[in-house]
Amino acid sequence: MTLHLLRAGLIAGAVLAAGPAFAQTKWNLPAAYPSDNPHSENLVAFAKDVEAATSGKLLITVHPNASLFKAPDIKRAVVTGQAQMGELLLSIHENEDPVFGIDVVPFLATSFAESVKLYQASKPAIAKKLDAQGIKLLFAVPWAPQGVYVNKPLATIEDMKGLKWRAYNVGTARIGELVGAQSVTIQAAELPQALATGVVNSFMSSGGTGYDSKAWESLKYFYDVQAWIPKDYTFVNKAAFEALDKPTQDAILKAAAAAETRGWKAWEDKANWYIDQLKAKGMIVEPPSPALKAGFQKIGEQLTADWLKKTGADGQALIDAYRKM
């Protein structure tokens, strides 16, 4: 009898120990930026919120700095189910669908307030495009306004001719083409090495990317042209999401809404901090001269026309909706 009870107890204990493991779901969330970047920190907070809300039933592991998939591969990984979630700068896929590049149309939305309105106007169209690809949009978070990092002073747009220009999407590649620079496609994770080895000596990005890549070690100037405010989008494989029970789905959506609010506030708070850090590290930070600004605005007009030509009436409708807000 004693041996029988002992065996029964051991079996019961094994079942109880195994129960949570079988009930627990583990997801991966690849991301493109360093672990101390506000985007990555926000994703970790999002994952913790989901874990807490589901009592550990759903665990999301964030893989920053393109450590699981390179930035251009993250979206495809989520579509194919290699990863359940992902975060990336959606504009790098503008060649796939021009609506993904609406937030990098130059000088369309250059402040956080304008960027919020542009997101609200374009979100339904973007979510619909992603849904058709088997992806559910969860939330989007901005970067800081984009400026130009360069190894020499720029008085006019003509001074950019011949630069080795880092491109990361259609818009930045087109800028390089229009100013007569040599464009090299480099994603954020590879940028520090590209700067250190002289593969590029100029690029357009936020104060955050300049800080992450230690731009001051290779470049001297930052021109705060505030060309646009791009956004990172976080999304989930639709089939994986729909396989979850309703309470877990609700927990993800609630955590996503909180992450979006938190992320926007973090970047508004840190935008000036990053600029101050660039100055403290010895970079010369200046607004563009009137001539340089006029040159960028002329390029902006050309890129806007290019984008509208690709999107047609649908793109014009999105811009019109934004301008009416």
PDB file of C-alpha atoms in Angstrom:
ATOM      1  CA  MET A   1       0.000   0.000   0.000  1.00  0.00           C
ATOM      2  CA  THR A   2       2.808   2.365   0.942  1.00  0.00           C
ATOM      3  CA  LEU A   3       4.630   1.673  -2.340  1.00  0.00           C
ATOM      4  CA  HIS A   4       1.398   2.196  -4.283  1.00  0.00           C
ATOM      5  CA  LEU A   5       0.772   5.542  -2.605  1.00  0.00           C
ATOM      6  CA  LEU A   6       4.354   6.602  -3.204  1.00  0.00           C
ATOM      7  CA  ARG A   7       4.075   5.807  -6.913  1.00  0.00           C
ATOM      8  CA  ALA A   8       0.757   7.637  -7.136  1.00  0.00           C
ATOM      9  CA  GLY A   9       2.267  10.660  -5.450  1.00  0.00           C
ATOM     10  CA  LEU A  10       5.223  10.715  -7.796  1.00  0.00           C
ATOM     11  CA  ILE A  11       2.951  10.493 -10.849  1.00  0.00           C
ATOM     12  CA  ALA A  12       0.716  13.264  -9.543  1.00  0.00           C
ATOM     13  CA  GLY A  13       3.742  15.445  -8.826  1.00  0.00           C
ATOM     14  CA  ALA A  14       5.106  14.890 -12.319  1.00  0.00           C
ATOM     15  CA  VAL A  15       1.762  15.859 -13.871  1.00  0.00           C
ATOM     16  CA  LEU A  16       1.557  19.029 -11.788  1.00  0.00           C
ATOM     17  CA  ALA A  17       5.135  19.950 -12.648  1.00  0.00           C
ATOM     18  CA  ALA A  18       4.553  19.366 -16.329  1.00  0.00           C
ATOM     19  CA  GLY A  19       1.208  21.200 -16.450  1.00  0.00           C
ATOM     20  CA  PRO A  20       2.445  24.813 -16.662  1.00  0.00           C
ATOM     21  CA  ALA A  21       5.082  23.878 -19.237  1.00  0.00           C
ATOM     22  CA  PHE A  22       2.458  22.429 -21.554  1.00  0.00           C
ATOM     23  CA  ALA A  23       0.171  25.435 -20.995  1.00  0.00           C
ATOM     24  CA  GLN A  24       2.912  27.971 -21.606  1.00  0.00           C
ATOM     25  CA  THR A  25       3.427  29.507 -25.054  1.00  0.00           C
ATOM     26  CA  LYS A  26       6.812  30.975 -26.029  1.00  0.00           C
ATOM     27  CA  TRP A  27       7.172  33.510 -28.833  1.00  0.00           C
ATOM     28  CA  ASN A  28      10.131  35.280 -30.429  1.00  0.00           C
ATOM     29  CA  LEU A  29      10.157  38.968 -31.340  1.00  0.00           C
ATOM     30  CA  PRO A  30      13.125  39.955 -33.538  1.00  0.00           C
ATOM     31  CA  ALA A  31      14.002  43.664 -33.628  1.00  0.00           C
ATOM     32  CA  ALA A  32      16.614  45.691 -35.487  1.00  0.00           C
ATOM     33  CA  TYR A  33      18.089  48.066 -32.902  1.00  0.00           C
ATOM     34  CA  PRO A  34      20.452  47.846 -29.884  1.00  0.00           C
ATOM     35  CA  SER A  35      19.117  46.715 -26.527  1.00  0.00           C
ATOM     36  CA  ASP A  36      19.488  50.198 -24.989  1.00  0.00           C
ATOM     37  CA  ASN A  37      17.613  51.927 -27.825  1.00  0.00           C
ATOM     38  CA  PRO A  38      14.175  53.231 -26.700  1.00  0.00           C
ATOM     39  CA  HIS A  39      12.459  51.009 -29.286  1.00  0.00           C
ATOM     40  CA  SER A  40      14.054  47.868 -27.852  1.00  0.00           C
ATOM     41  CA  GLU A  41      13.444  48.949 -24.265  1.00  0.00           C
ATOM     42  CA  ASN A  42       9.800  49.543 -25.108  1.00  0.00           C
ATOM     43  CA  LEU A  43       9.494  46.071 -26.617  1.00  0.00           C
ATOM     44  CA  VAL A  44      10.924  44.491 -23.472  1.00  0.00           C
ATOM     45  CA  ALA A  45       8.394  46.408 -21.375  1.00  0.00           C
ATOM     46  CA  PHE A  46       5.636  45.250 -23.747  1.00  0.00           C
ATOM     47  CA  ALA A  47       6.747  41.624 -23.343  1.00  0.00           C
ATOM     48  CA  LYS A  48       6.765  41.969 -19.564  1.00  0.00           C
ATOM     49  CA  ASP A  49       3.271  43.461 -19.619  1.00  0.00           C
ATOM     50  CA  VAL A  50       2.008  40.501 -21.661  1.00  0.00           C
ATOM     51  CA  GLU A  51       3.698  38.018 -19.350  1.00  0.00           C
ATOM     52  CA  ALA A  52       2.170  39.678 -16.287  1.00  0.00           C
ATOM     53  CA  ALA A  53      -1.304  39.960 -17.809  1.00  0.00           C
ATOM     54  CA  THR A  54      -1.311  36.297 -18.838  1.00  0.00           C
ATOM     55  CA  SER A  55       0.255  35.059 -15.570  1.00  0.00           C
ATOM     56  CA  GLY A  56       3.177  33.701 -17.553  1.00  0.00           C
ATOM     57  CA  LYS A  57       1.017  31.847 -20.053  1.00  0.00           C
ATOM     58  CA  LEU A  58       2.601  33.746 -22.965  1.00  0.00           C
ATOM     59  CA  LEU A  59       6.317  34.525 -22.875  1.00  0.00           C
ATOM     60  CA  ILE A  60       7.748  36.829 -25.534  1.00  0.00           C
ATOM     61  CA  THR A  61      11.535  36.960 -25.991  1.00  0.00           C
ATOM     62  CA  VAL A  62      12.837  40.135 -27.622  1.00  0.00           C
ATOM     63  CA  HIS A  63      15.915  39.677 -29.851  1.00  0.00           C
ATOM     64  CA  PRO A  64      17.415  43.177 -30.368  1.00  0.00           C
ATOM     65  CA  ASN A  65      20.105  44.467 -32.716  1.00  0.00           C
ATOM     66  CA  ALA A  66      19.135  42.188 -35.638  1.00  0.00           C
ATOM     67  CA  SER A  67      20.506  39.237 -33.655  1.00  0.00           C
ATOM     68  CA  LEU A  68      17.821  36.770 -34.794  1.00  0.00           C
ATOM     69  CA  PHE A  69      17.007  38.160 -38.249  1.00  0.00           C
ATOM     70  CA  LYS A  70      18.492  41.093 -40.156  1.00  0.00           C
ATOM     71  CA  ALA A  71      16.135  44.063 -40.449  1.00  0.00           C
ATOM     72  CA  PRO A  72      15.054  43.419 -44.063  1.00  0.00           C
ATOM     73  CA  ASP A  73      14.243  39.786 -43.174  1.00  0.00           C
ATOM     74  CA  ILE A  74      12.107  40.377 -40.074  1.00  0.00           C
ATOM     75  CA  LYS A  75       8.817  40.939 -41.857  1.00  0.00           C
ATOM     76  CA  ARG A  76       9.218  37.834 -44.012  1.00  0.00           C
ATOM     77  CA  ALA A  77      10.116  35.810 -40.914  1.00  0.00           C
ATOM     78  CA  VAL A  78       6.812  36.809 -39.301  1.00  0.00           C
ATOM     79  CA  VAL A  79       4.818  36.163 -42.490  1.00  0.00           C
ATOM     80  CA  THR A  80       6.263  32.652 -42.777  1.00  0.00           C
ATOM     81  CA  GLY A  81       5.944  31.858 -39.071  1.00  0.00           C
ATOM     82  CA  GLN A  82       9.686  31.658 -38.385  1.00  0.00           C
ATOM     83  CA  ALA A  83       9.003  34.268 -35.714  1.00  0.00           C
ATOM     84  CA  GLN A  84       5.617  35.021 -34.193  1.00  0.00           C
ATOM     85  CA  MET A  85       6.174  38.767 -33.820  1.00  0.00           C
ATOM     86  CA  GLY A  86       8.505  41.421 -35.156  1.00  0.00           C
ATOM     87  CA  GLU A  87       9.398  45.096 -35.146  1.00  0.00           C
ATOM     88  CA  LEU A  88      10.981  47.105 -37.924  1.00  0.00           C
ATOM     89  CA  LEU A  89      11.122  50.369 -39.808  1.00  0.00           C
ATOM     90  CA  LEU A  90       8.316  49.672 -42.243  1.00  0.00           C
ATOM     91  CA  SER A  91       9.599  52.153 -44.821  1.00  0.00           C
ATOM     92  CA  ILE A  92      12.425  49.768 -45.746  1.00  0.00           C
ATOM     93  CA  HIS A  93       9.685  47.812 -47.555  1.00  0.00           C
ATOM     94  CA  GLU A  94       8.450  50.765 -49.621  1.00  0.00           C
ATOM     95  CA  ASN A  95       9.551  48.968 -52.795  1.00  0.00           C
ATOM     96  CA  GLU A  96       7.061  46.258 -51.881  1.00  0.00           C
ATOM     97  CA  ASP A  97       4.193  48.700 -51.412  1.00  0.00           C
ATOM     98  CA  PRO A  98       4.559  52.508 -51.545  1.00  0.00           C
ATOM     99  CA  VAL A  99       2.051  53.052 -48.724  1.00  0.00           C
ATOM    100  CA  PHE A 100       4.676  51.602 -46.354  1.00  0.00           C
ATOM    101  CA  GLY A 101       6.775  54.693 -47.089  1.00  0.00           C
ATOM    102  CA  ILE A 102       4.251  57.397 -46.293  1.00  0.00           C
ATOM    103  CA  ASP A 103       6.004  58.515 -43.131  1.00  0.00           C
ATOM    104  CA  VAL A 104       9.258  59.195 -45.022  1.00  0.00           C
ATOM    105  CA  VAL A 105       7.752  61.540 -47.593  1.00  0.00           C
ATOM    106  CA  PRO A 106      10.045  64.523 -46.919  1.00  0.00           C
ATOM    107  CA  PHE A 107       8.668  67.526 -45.045  1.00  0.00           C
ATOM    108  CA  LEU A 108       5.142  66.084 -44.961  1.00  0.00           C
ATOM    109  CA  ALA A 109       5.138  65.548 -41.176  1.00  0.00           C
ATOM    110  CA  THR A 110       8.144  66.998 -39.337  1.00  0.00           C
ATOM    111  CA  SER A 111       6.873  67.343 -35.758  1.00  0.00           C
ATOM    112  CA  PHE A 112       5.564  64.705 -33.370  1.00  0.00           C
ATOM    113  CA  ALA A 113       2.105  66.305 -33.438  1.00  0.00           C
ATOM    114  CA  GLU A 114       2.036  66.129 -37.232  1.00  0.00           C
ATOM    115  CA  SER A 115       3.422  62.599 -37.176  1.00  0.00           C
ATOM    116  CA  VAL A 116       0.580  61.425 -34.912  1.00  0.00           C
ATOM    117  CA  LYS A 117      -1.962  62.801 -37.399  1.00  0.00           C
ATOM    118  CA  LEU A 118      -0.187  61.157 -40.329  1.00  0.00           C
ATOM    119  CA  TYR A 119      -0.188  57.840 -38.479  1.00  0.00           C
ATOM    120  CA  GLN A 120      -3.891  58.133 -37.715  1.00  0.00           C
ATOM    121  CA  ALA A 121      -4.645  58.938 -41.359  1.00  0.00           C
ATOM    122  CA  SER A 122      -2.511  56.131 -42.784  1.00  0.00           C
ATOM    123  CA  LYS A 123      -2.956  53.390 -40.168  1.00  0.00           C
ATOM    124  CA  PRO A 124      -6.123  51.815 -41.671  1.00  0.00           C
ATOM    125  CA  ALA A 125      -4.493  51.480 -45.103  1.00  0.00           C
ATOM    126  CA  ILE A 126      -1.243  50.097 -43.679  1.00  0.00           C
ATOM    127  CA  ALA A 127      -3.071  47.654 -41.380  1.00  0.00           C
ATOM    128  CA  LYS A 128      -5.130  46.442 -44.347  1.00  0.00           C
ATOM    129  CA  LYS A 129      -2.014  45.840 -46.462  1.00  0.00           C
ATOM    130  CA  LEU A 130      -0.343  43.904 -43.647  1.00  0.00           C
ATOM    131  CA  ASP A 131      -3.497  41.914 -42.936  1.00  0.00           C
ATOM    132  CA  ALA A 132      -3.559  40.741 -46.551  1.00  0.00           C
ATOM    133  CA  GLN A 133      -0.046  39.388 -45.987  1.00  0.00           C
ATOM    134  CA  GLY A 134      -1.049  37.463 -42.867  1.00  0.00           C
ATOM    135  CA  ILE A 135       0.197  40.065 -40.380  1.00  0.00           C
ATOM    136  CA  LYS A 136      -1.741  41.912 -37.675  1.00  0.00           C
ATOM    137  CA  LEU A 137      -0.497  45.409 -36.846  1.00  0.00           C
ATOM    138  CA  LEU A 138      -0.190  45.958 -33.099  1.00  0.00           C
ATOM    139  CA  PHE A 139       1.398  49.381 -32.620  1.00  0.00           C
ATOM    140  CA  ALA A 140       3.790  51.938 -34.080  1.00  0.00           C
ATOM    141  CA  VAL A 141       6.381  54.156 -32.396  1.00  0.00           C
ATOM    142  CA  PRO A 142       8.291  57.072 -33.989  1.00  0.00           C
ATOM    143  CA  TRP A 143      11.929  57.959 -34.177  1.00  0.00           C
ATOM    144  CA  ALA A 144      13.150  61.505 -33.694  1.00  0.00           C
ATOM    145  CA  PRO A 145      13.145  63.911 -36.677  1.00  0.00           C
ATOM    146  CA  GLN A 146      15.780  63.078 -39.291  1.00  0.00           C
ATOM    147  CA  GLY A 147      18.923  65.096 -39.826  1.00  0.00           C
ATOM    148  CA  VAL A 148      22.102  64.742 -41.882  1.00  0.00           C
ATOM    149  CA  TYR A 149      25.388  63.403 -40.500  1.00  0.00           C
ATOM    150  CA  VAL A 150      28.417  64.263 -42.611  1.00  0.00           C
ATOM    151  CA  ASN A 151      32.200  64.508 -42.480  1.00  0.00           C
ATOM    152  CA  LYS A 152      32.415  68.075 -43.825  1.00  0.00           C
ATOM    153  CA  PRO A 153      30.460  71.340 -43.603  1.00  0.00           C
ATOM    154  CA  LEU A 154      27.471  71.736 -45.926  1.00  0.00           C
ATOM    155  CA  ALA A 155      26.545  75.223 -47.135  1.00  0.00           C
ATOM    156  CA  THR A 156      24.351  74.120 -50.029  1.00  0.00           C
ATOM    157  CA  ILE A 157      22.885  70.898 -51.365  1.00  0.00           C
ATOM    158  CA  GLU A 158      25.618  70.873 -54.045  1.00  0.00           C
ATOM    159  CA  ASP A 159      28.197  70.241 -51.305  1.00  0.00           C
ATOM    160  CA  MET A 160      26.782  66.706 -50.957  1.00  0.00           C
ATOM    161  CA  LYS A 161      27.965  65.661 -54.408  1.00  0.00           C
ATOM    162  CA  GLY A 162      30.417  62.771 -54.220  1.00  0.00           C
ATOM    163  CA  LEU A 163      29.641  61.792 -50.633  1.00  0.00           C
ATOM    164  CA  LYS A 164      29.474  58.098 -49.719  1.00  0.00           C
ATOM    165  CA  TRP A 165      25.866  58.159 -48.564  1.00  0.00           C
ATOM    166  CA  ARG A 166      24.215  55.510 -46.402  1.00  0.00           C
ATOM    167  CA  ALA A 167      20.745  54.578 -47.631  1.00  0.00           C
ATOM    168  CA  TYR A 168      18.251  52.427 -45.739  1.00  0.00           C
ATOM    169  CA  ASN A 169      15.044  52.833 -47.752  1.00  0.00           C
ATOM    170  CA  VAL A 170      13.719  54.166 -51.064  1.00  0.00           C
ATOM    171  CA  GLY A 171      13.666  57.791 -49.886  1.00  0.00           C
ATOM    172  CA  THR A 172      17.249  57.937 -48.634  1.00  0.00           C
ATOM    173  CA  ALA A 173      18.526  56.147 -51.738  1.00  0.00           C
ATOM    174  CA  ARG A 174      16.686  58.649 -53.929  1.00  0.00           C
ATOM    175  CA  ILE A 175      18.158  61.580 -51.993  1.00  0.00           C
ATOM    176  CA  GLY A 176      21.623  60.198 -52.648  1.00  0.00           C
ATOM    177  CA  GLU A 177      20.821  59.926 -56.333  1.00  0.00           C
ATOM    178  CA  LEU A 178      19.455  63.476 -56.570  1.00  0.00           C
ATOM    179  CA  VAL A 179      22.430  65.107 -54.816  1.00  0.00           C
ATOM    180  CA  GLY A 180      25.033  63.131 -56.763  1.00  0.00           C
ATOM    181  CA  ALA A 181      26.217  61.026 -53.829  1.00  0.00           C
ATOM    182  CA  GLN A 182      27.226  57.372 -53.942  1.00  0.00           C
ATOM    183  CA  SER A 183      24.461  55.479 -52.125  1.00  0.00           C
ATOM    184  CA  VAL A 184      25.264  52.325 -50.141  1.00  0.00           C
ATOM    185  CA  THR A 185      22.421  50.368 -48.544  1.00  0.00           C
ATOM    186  CA  ILE A 186      23.288  49.727 -44.896  1.00  0.00           C
ATOM    187  CA  GLN A 187      20.903  48.816 -42.091  1.00  0.00           C
ATOM    188  CA  ALA A 188      21.305  50.169 -38.556  1.00  0.00           C
ATOM    189  CA  ALA A 189      23.069  47.141 -37.070  1.00  0.00           C
ATOM    190  CA  GLU A 190      25.875  47.407 -39.676  1.00  0.00           C
ATOM    191  CA  LEU A 191      26.197  51.200 -39.558  1.00  0.00           C
ATOM    192  CA  PRO A 192      28.915  51.494 -36.847  1.00  0.00           C
ATOM    193  CA  GLN A 193      31.269  49.262 -38.815  1.00  0.00           C
ATOM    194  CA  ALA A 194      30.463  51.023 -42.094  1.00  0.00           C
ATOM    195  CA  LEU A 195      31.347  54.372 -40.512  1.00  0.00           C
ATOM    196  CA  ALA A 196      34.502  53.066 -38.862  1.00  0.00           C
ATOM    197  CA  THR A 197      35.806  51.548 -42.099  1.00  0.00           C
ATOM    198  CA  GLY A 198      34.871  54.495 -44.297  1.00  0.00           C
ATOM    199  CA  VAL A 199      32.308  52.614 -46.361  1.00  0.00           C
ATOM    200  CA  VAL A 200      30.079  55.665 -45.816  1.00  0.00           C
ATOM    201  CA  ASN A 201      30.863  59.190 -44.672  1.00  0.00           C
ATOM    202  CA  SER A 202      27.350  60.608 -44.506  1.00  0.00           C
ATOM    203  CA  PHE A 203      23.809  59.556 -43.741  1.00  0.00           C
ATOM    204  CA  MET A 204      20.361  60.824 -42.808  1.00  0.00           C
ATOM    205  CA  SER A 205      18.840  59.562 -39.583  1.00  0.00           C
ATOM    206  CA  SER A 206      17.689  60.529 -36.111  1.00  0.00           C
ATOM    207  CA  GLY A 207      19.718  61.616 -33.139  1.00  0.00           C
ATOM    208  CA  GLY A 208      19.040  58.158 -31.714  1.00  0.00           C
ATOM    209  CA  THR A 209      20.723  56.316 -34.573  1.00  0.00           C
ATOM    210  CA  GLY A 210      23.657  58.710 -34.486  1.00  0.00           C
ATOM    211  CA  TYR A 211      24.043  58.024 -30.781  1.00  0.00           C
ATOM    212  CA  ASP A 212      23.682  54.244 -31.195  1.00  0.00           C
ATOM    213  CA  SER A 213      26.303  54.172 -33.950  1.00  0.00           C
ATOM    214  CA  LYS A 214      28.711  56.580 -32.188  1.00  0.00           C
ATOM    215  CA  ALA A 215      28.714  58.801 -35.254  1.00  0.00           C
ATOM    216  CA  TRP A 216      31.029  61.317 -33.540  1.00  0.00           C
ATOM    217  CA  GLU A 217      33.907  58.840 -33.823  1.00  0.00           C
ATOM    218  CA  SER A 218      33.856  59.170 -37.626  1.00  0.00           C
ATOM    219  CA  LEU A 219      31.838  62.268 -38.546  1.00  0.00           C
ATOM    220  CA  LYS A 220      31.957  65.873 -37.393  1.00  0.00           C
ATOM    221  CA  TYR A 221      28.679  67.565 -38.414  1.00  0.00           C
ATOM    222  CA  PHE A 222      24.972  67.031 -37.814  1.00  0.00           C
ATOM    223  CA  TYR A 223      22.496  69.244 -39.668  1.00  0.00           C
ATOM    224  CA  ASP A 224      19.095  69.182 -37.998  1.00  0.00           C
ATOM    225  CA  VAL A 225      16.991  69.408 -41.159  1.00  0.00           C
ATOM    226  CA  GLN A 226      14.005  67.558 -39.592  1.00  0.00           C
ATOM    227  CA  ALA A 227      13.094  65.975 -42.923  1.00  0.00           C
ATOM    228  CA  TRP A 228      10.630  63.407 -41.572  1.00  0.00           C
ATOM    229  CA  ILE A 229       9.748  61.250 -38.575  1.00  0.00           C
ATOM    230  CA  PRO A 230       9.815  57.567 -39.513  1.00  0.00           C
ATOM    231  CA  LYS A 231       8.098  54.909 -37.427  1.00  0.00           C
ATOM    232  CA  ASP A 232       8.835  51.377 -36.318  1.00  0.00           C
ATOM    233  CA  TYR A 233       5.872  49.019 -36.533  1.00  0.00           C
ATOM    234  CA  THR A 234       5.330  46.018 -34.266  1.00  0.00           C
ATOM    235  CA  PHE A 235       3.163  43.222 -35.632  1.00  0.00           C
ATOM    236  CA  VAL A 236       2.183  39.605 -35.073  1.00  0.00           C
ATOM    237  CA  ASN A 237       1.609  36.614 -37.319  1.00  0.00           C
ATOM    238  CA  LYS A 238      -2.173  36.630 -37.725  1.00  0.00           C
ATOM    239  CA  ALA A 239      -2.574  32.834 -37.550  1.00  0.00           C
ATOM    240  CA  ALA A 240      -0.498  32.666 -34.367  1.00  0.00           C
ATOM    241  CA  PHE A 241      -2.552  35.455 -32.815  1.00  0.00           C
ATOM    242  CA  GLU A 242      -5.862  33.864 -33.760  1.00  0.00           C
ATOM    243  CA  ALA A 243      -4.750  30.536 -32.260  1.00  0.00           C
ATOM    244  CA  LEU A 244      -4.602  32.157 -28.806  1.00  0.00           C
ATOM    245  CA  ASP A 245      -7.557  32.220 -26.461  1.00  0.00           C
ATOM    246  CA  LYS A 246      -9.525  35.464 -26.159  1.00  0.00           C
ATOM    247  CA  PRO A 247      -8.074  36.568 -22.786  1.00  0.00           C
ATOM    248  CA  THR A 248      -4.523  36.214 -24.138  1.00  0.00           C
ATOM    249  CA  GLN A 249      -5.421  38.127 -27.296  1.00  0.00           C
ATOM    250  CA  ASP A 250      -6.926  40.885 -25.189  1.00  0.00           C
ATOM    251  CA  ALA A 251      -3.793  40.996 -23.034  1.00  0.00           C
ATOM    252  CA  ILE A 252      -1.612  41.501 -26.127  1.00  0.00           C
ATOM    253  CA  LEU A 253      -3.830  44.261 -27.485  1.00  0.00           C
ATOM    254  CA  LYS A 254      -3.939  46.065 -24.145  1.00  0.00           C
ATOM    255  CA  ALA A 255      -0.152  45.828 -23.766  1.00  0.00           C
ATOM    256  CA  ALA A 256       0.266  47.032 -27.357  1.00  0.00           C
ATOM    257  CA  ALA A 257      -1.852  50.134 -26.712  1.00  0.00           C
ATOM    258  CA  ALA A 258       0.236  50.905 -23.635  1.00  0.00           C
ATOM    259  CA  ALA A 259       3.471  50.361 -25.571  1.00  0.00           C
ATOM    260  CA  GLU A 260       2.375  52.750 -28.294  1.00  0.00           C
ATOM    261  CA  THR A 261       1.584  55.517 -25.795  1.00  0.00           C
ATOM    262  CA  ARG A 262       4.789  54.862 -23.845  1.00  0.00           C
ATOM    263  CA  GLY A 263       6.916  54.748 -26.996  1.00  0.00           C
ATOM    264  CA  TRP A 264       5.689  58.055 -28.402  1.00  0.00           C
ATOM    265  CA  LYS A 265       6.297  59.773 -25.075  1.00  0.00           C
ATOM    266  CA  ALA A 266       9.782  58.259 -24.755  1.00  0.00           C
ATOM    267  CA  TRP A 267      10.879  59.599 -28.130  1.00  0.00           C
ATOM    268  CA  GLU A 268       9.405  63.037 -27.540  1.00  0.00           C
ATOM    269  CA  ASP A 269      11.276  63.135 -24.228  1.00  0.00           C
ATOM    270  CA  LYS A 270      14.576  61.835 -25.635  1.00  0.00           C
ATOM    271  CA  ALA A 271      14.744  63.630 -28.991  1.00  0.00           C
ATOM    272  CA  ASN A 272      16.478  66.689 -27.530  1.00  0.00           C
ATOM    273  CA  TRP A 273      18.546  64.526 -25.185  1.00  0.00           C
ATOM    274  CA  TYR A 274      20.110  62.744 -28.143  1.00  0.00           C
ATOM    275  CA  ILE A 275      20.981  66.070 -29.776  1.00  0.00           C
ATOM    276  CA  ASP A 276      22.616  67.209 -26.527  1.00  0.00           C
ATOM    277  CA  GLN A 277      24.621  63.975 -26.428  1.00  0.00           C
ATOM    278  CA  LEU A 278      25.914  64.529 -29.949  1.00  0.00           C
ATOM    279  CA  LYS A 279      27.068  68.006 -28.915  1.00  0.00           C
ATOM    280  CA  ALA A 280      28.658  66.678 -25.741  1.00  0.00           C
ATOM    281  CA  LYS A 281      30.608  64.132 -27.784  1.00  0.00           C
ATOM    282  CA  GLY A 282      32.075  66.927 -29.889  1.00  0.00           C
ATOM    283  CA  MET A 283      29.827  67.009 -32.938  1.00  0.00           C
ATOM    284  CA  ILE A 284      28.945  70.353 -34.479  1.00  0.00           C
ATOM    285  CA  VAL A 285      25.131  70.467 -34.445  1.00  0.00           C
ATOM    286  CA  GLU A 286      23.514  73.174 -36.552  1.00  0.00           C
ATOM    287  CA  PRO A 287      20.273  73.965 -38.346  1.00  0.00           C
ATOM    288  CA  PRO A 288      20.650  73.958 -42.122  1.00  0.00           C
ATOM    289  CA  SER A 289      21.551  77.246 -43.774  1.00  0.00           C
ATOM    290  CA  PRO A 290      18.713  78.859 -45.747  1.00  0.00           C
ATOM    291  CA  ALA A 291      20.362  77.669 -48.991  1.00  0.00           C
ATOM    292  CA  LEU A 292      20.780  74.091 -47.709  1.00  0.00           C
ATOM    293  CA  LYS A 293      17.219  74.031 -46.393  1.00  0.00           C
ATOM    294  CA  ALA A 294      15.898  75.282 -49.732  1.00  0.00           C
ATOM    295  CA  GLY A 295      17.852  72.537 -51.482  1.00  0.00           C
ATOM    296  CA  PHE A 296      16.365  69.852 -49.252  1.00  0.00           C
ATOM    297  CA  GLN A 297      12.865  71.254 -49.707  1.00  0.00           C
ATOM    298  CA  LYS A 298      13.297  71.081 -53.478  1.00  0.00           C
ATOM    299  CA  ILE A 299      14.345  67.445 -53.140  1.00  0.00           C
ATOM    300  CA  GLY A 300      11.362  66.906 -50.853  1.00  0.00           C
ATOM    301  CA  GLU A 301       9.025  68.187 -53.547  1.00  0.00           C
ATOM    302  CA  GLN A 302      10.562  65.753 -56.044  1.00  0.00           C
ATOM    303  CA  LEU A 303      10.280  62.784 -53.650  1.00  0.00           C
ATOM    304  CA  THR A 304       6.689  63.677 -52.823  1.00  0.00           C
ATOM    305  CA  ALA A 305       5.880  63.756 -56.533  1.00  0.00           C
ATOM    306  CA  ASP A 306       7.633  60.388 -56.971  1.00  0.00           C
ATOM    307  CA  TRP A 307       5.611  58.876 -54.132  1.00  0.00           C
ATOM    308  CA  LEU A 308       2.302  60.227 -55.401  1.00  0.00           C
ATOM    309  CA  LYS A 309       3.073  58.922 -58.876  1.00  0.00           C
ATOM    310  CA  LYS A 310       3.474  55.420 -57.423  1.00  0.00           C
ATOM    311  CA  THR A 311       0.428  55.548 -55.171  1.00  0.00           C
ATOM    312  CA  GLY A 312      -1.913  57.522 -57.406  1.00  0.00           C
ATOM    313  CA  ALA A 313      -5.343  58.472 -56.100  1.00  0.00           C
ATOM    314  CA  ASP A 314      -4.966  56.271 -52.999  1.00  0.00           C
ATOM    315  CA  GLY A 315      -1.828  58.098 -51.906  1.00  0.00           C
ATOM    316  CA  GLN A 316      -3.354  61.497 -52.559  1.00  0.00           C
ATOM    317  CA  ALA A 317      -6.401  60.491 -50.513  1.00  0.00           C
ATOM    318  CA  LEU A 318      -4.170  59.589 -47.545  1.00  0.00           C
ATOM    319  CA  ILE A 319      -2.330  62.913 -47.708  1.00  0.00           C
ATOM    320  CA  ASP A 320      -5.608  64.805 -48.079  1.00  0.00           C
ATOM    321  CA  ALA A 321      -7.035  62.980 -45.048  1.00  0.00           C
ATOM    322  CA  TYR A 322      -3.923  63.861 -43.040  1.00  0.00           C
ATOM    323  CA  ARG A 323      -4.087  67.530 -43.985  1.00  0.00           C
ATOM    324  CA  LYS A 324      -7.719  67.767 -42.965  1.00  0.00           C
ATOM    325  CA  MET A 325      -6.995  66.554 -39.418  1.00  0.00           C
TER     326      MET A 325
END
